[in-house]
XYZ file of C-alpha atoms in Angstrom:
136
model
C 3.544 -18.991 -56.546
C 1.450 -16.406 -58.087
C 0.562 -13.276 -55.691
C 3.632 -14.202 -53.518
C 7.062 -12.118 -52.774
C 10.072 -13.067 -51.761
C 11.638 -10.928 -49.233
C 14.662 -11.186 -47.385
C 14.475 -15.031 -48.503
C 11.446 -15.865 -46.926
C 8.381 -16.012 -49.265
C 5.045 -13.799 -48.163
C 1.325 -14.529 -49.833
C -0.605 -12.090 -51.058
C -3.199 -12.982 -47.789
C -0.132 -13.114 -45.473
C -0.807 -10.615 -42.907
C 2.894 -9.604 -43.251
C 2.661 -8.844 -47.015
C 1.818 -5.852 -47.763
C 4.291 -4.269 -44.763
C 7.110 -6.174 -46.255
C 6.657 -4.959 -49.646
C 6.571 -1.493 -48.118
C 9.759 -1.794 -46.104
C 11.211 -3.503 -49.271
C 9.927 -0.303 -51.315
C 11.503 1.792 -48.565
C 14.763 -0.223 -49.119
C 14.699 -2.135 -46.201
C 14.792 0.793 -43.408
C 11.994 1.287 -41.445
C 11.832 4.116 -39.145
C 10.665 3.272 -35.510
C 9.522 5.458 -32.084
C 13.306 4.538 -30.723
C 14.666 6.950 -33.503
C 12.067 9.424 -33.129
C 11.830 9.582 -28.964
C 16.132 9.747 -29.580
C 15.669 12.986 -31.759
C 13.026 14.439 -29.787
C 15.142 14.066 -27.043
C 17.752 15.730 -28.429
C 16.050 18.283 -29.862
C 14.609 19.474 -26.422
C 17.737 18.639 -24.379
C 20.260 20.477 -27.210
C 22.415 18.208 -25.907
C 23.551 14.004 -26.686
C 24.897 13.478 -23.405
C 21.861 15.393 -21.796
C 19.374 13.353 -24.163
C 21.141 9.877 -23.464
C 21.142 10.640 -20.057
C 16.992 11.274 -19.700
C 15.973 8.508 -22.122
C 18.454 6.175 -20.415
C 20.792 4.693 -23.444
C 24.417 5.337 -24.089
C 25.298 8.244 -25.943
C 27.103 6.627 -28.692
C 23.892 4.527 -29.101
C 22.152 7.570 -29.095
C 24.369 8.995 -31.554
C 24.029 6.025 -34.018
C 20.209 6.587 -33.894
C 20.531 10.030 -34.363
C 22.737 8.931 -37.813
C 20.317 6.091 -38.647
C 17.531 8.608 -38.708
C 19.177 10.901 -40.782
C 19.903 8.657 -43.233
C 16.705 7.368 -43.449
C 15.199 11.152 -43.952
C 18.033 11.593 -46.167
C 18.323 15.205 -44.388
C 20.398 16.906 -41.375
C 18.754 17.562 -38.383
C 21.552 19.026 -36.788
C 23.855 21.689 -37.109
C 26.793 20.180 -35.102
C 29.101 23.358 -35.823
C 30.605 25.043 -32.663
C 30.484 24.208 -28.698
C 26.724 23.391 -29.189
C 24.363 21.688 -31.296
C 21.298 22.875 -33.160
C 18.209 21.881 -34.820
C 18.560 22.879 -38.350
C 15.126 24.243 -40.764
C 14.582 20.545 -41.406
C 14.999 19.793 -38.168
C 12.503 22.020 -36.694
C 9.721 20.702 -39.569
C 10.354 17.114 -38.380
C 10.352 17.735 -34.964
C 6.652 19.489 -35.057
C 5.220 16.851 -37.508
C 6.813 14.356 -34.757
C 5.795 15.706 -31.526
C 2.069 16.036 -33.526
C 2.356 12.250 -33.762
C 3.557 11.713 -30.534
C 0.267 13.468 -29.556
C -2.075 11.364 -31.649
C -0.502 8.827 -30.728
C -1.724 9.472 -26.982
C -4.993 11.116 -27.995
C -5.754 7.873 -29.203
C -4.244 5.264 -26.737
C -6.738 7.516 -24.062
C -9.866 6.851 -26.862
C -9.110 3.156 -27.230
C -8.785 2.632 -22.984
C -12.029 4.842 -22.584
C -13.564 2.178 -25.638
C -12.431 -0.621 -23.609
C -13.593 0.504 -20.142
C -17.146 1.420 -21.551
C -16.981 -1.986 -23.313
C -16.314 -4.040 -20.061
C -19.282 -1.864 -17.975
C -21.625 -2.120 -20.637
C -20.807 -5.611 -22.723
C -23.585 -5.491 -24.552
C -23.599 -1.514 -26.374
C -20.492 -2.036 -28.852
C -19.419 1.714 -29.253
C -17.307 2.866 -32.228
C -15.378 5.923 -31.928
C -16.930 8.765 -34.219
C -14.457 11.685 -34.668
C -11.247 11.102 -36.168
C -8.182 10.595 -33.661
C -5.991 13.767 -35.153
């Protein structure tokens, strides 16, 4: 099948609407990161503490832990220093966790745009409005 990939044994079309993600992950080698692994290191981060962290985002800490790792390994960098009685953000750390709480915030900015969109569309069906500014 010309076009077509085969990943993880299924086979995807070039017009597949799963495509061009799949390649990605595949390019990525198979590990995607997702908003569990991020909200777990956020947590942590502002917490400075796993069992603190577990505790407000309501998983176990070992589970917490292993997304702690899984992240890690996926940035292929430390986030922690996990020397001593407490744990720190290390340099990399810190970068990450401003580029992610900026995304958390885009994120929101434009969940609020889209609901705003929505509500204008439903009391005034016939004006389609398109947002204008870009969301970050």
């Amino acid at each position: 099948m010309m076009g077509a990939s085969k990943v993880d044994g299924k086979i995807y079309g070039e017009n597949s609407k799963f495509y061009g993600l799949k390649m990605f992950e595949k390019r990525m080698g198979g590990n995607m990161m997702n908003d569990t692994l991020v909200q777990s290191f956020l947590s942590v981060a502002a917490e400075g503490s796993f069992c603190k962290a577990a505790e407000k985002i309501y998983i176990s800490q070992p589970n917490l832990s292993r997304n702690i790792a899984r992240l890690e390994k996926e940035l292929n960098v430390q986030l922690f220093d996990r020397s001593g009685k407490h744990i720190a953000l290390t340099e990399a750390g810190r970068i990450y966790q401003n580029v992610f709480q900026k995304v958390e915030q885009c994120m929101a900015d434009a969940k609020e745009r889209v609901e705003r969109l929505e509500a204008l569309e439903y009391f005034l069906p016939w004006r389609r409005v398109s947002p204008r500014r870009p969301i970050c």
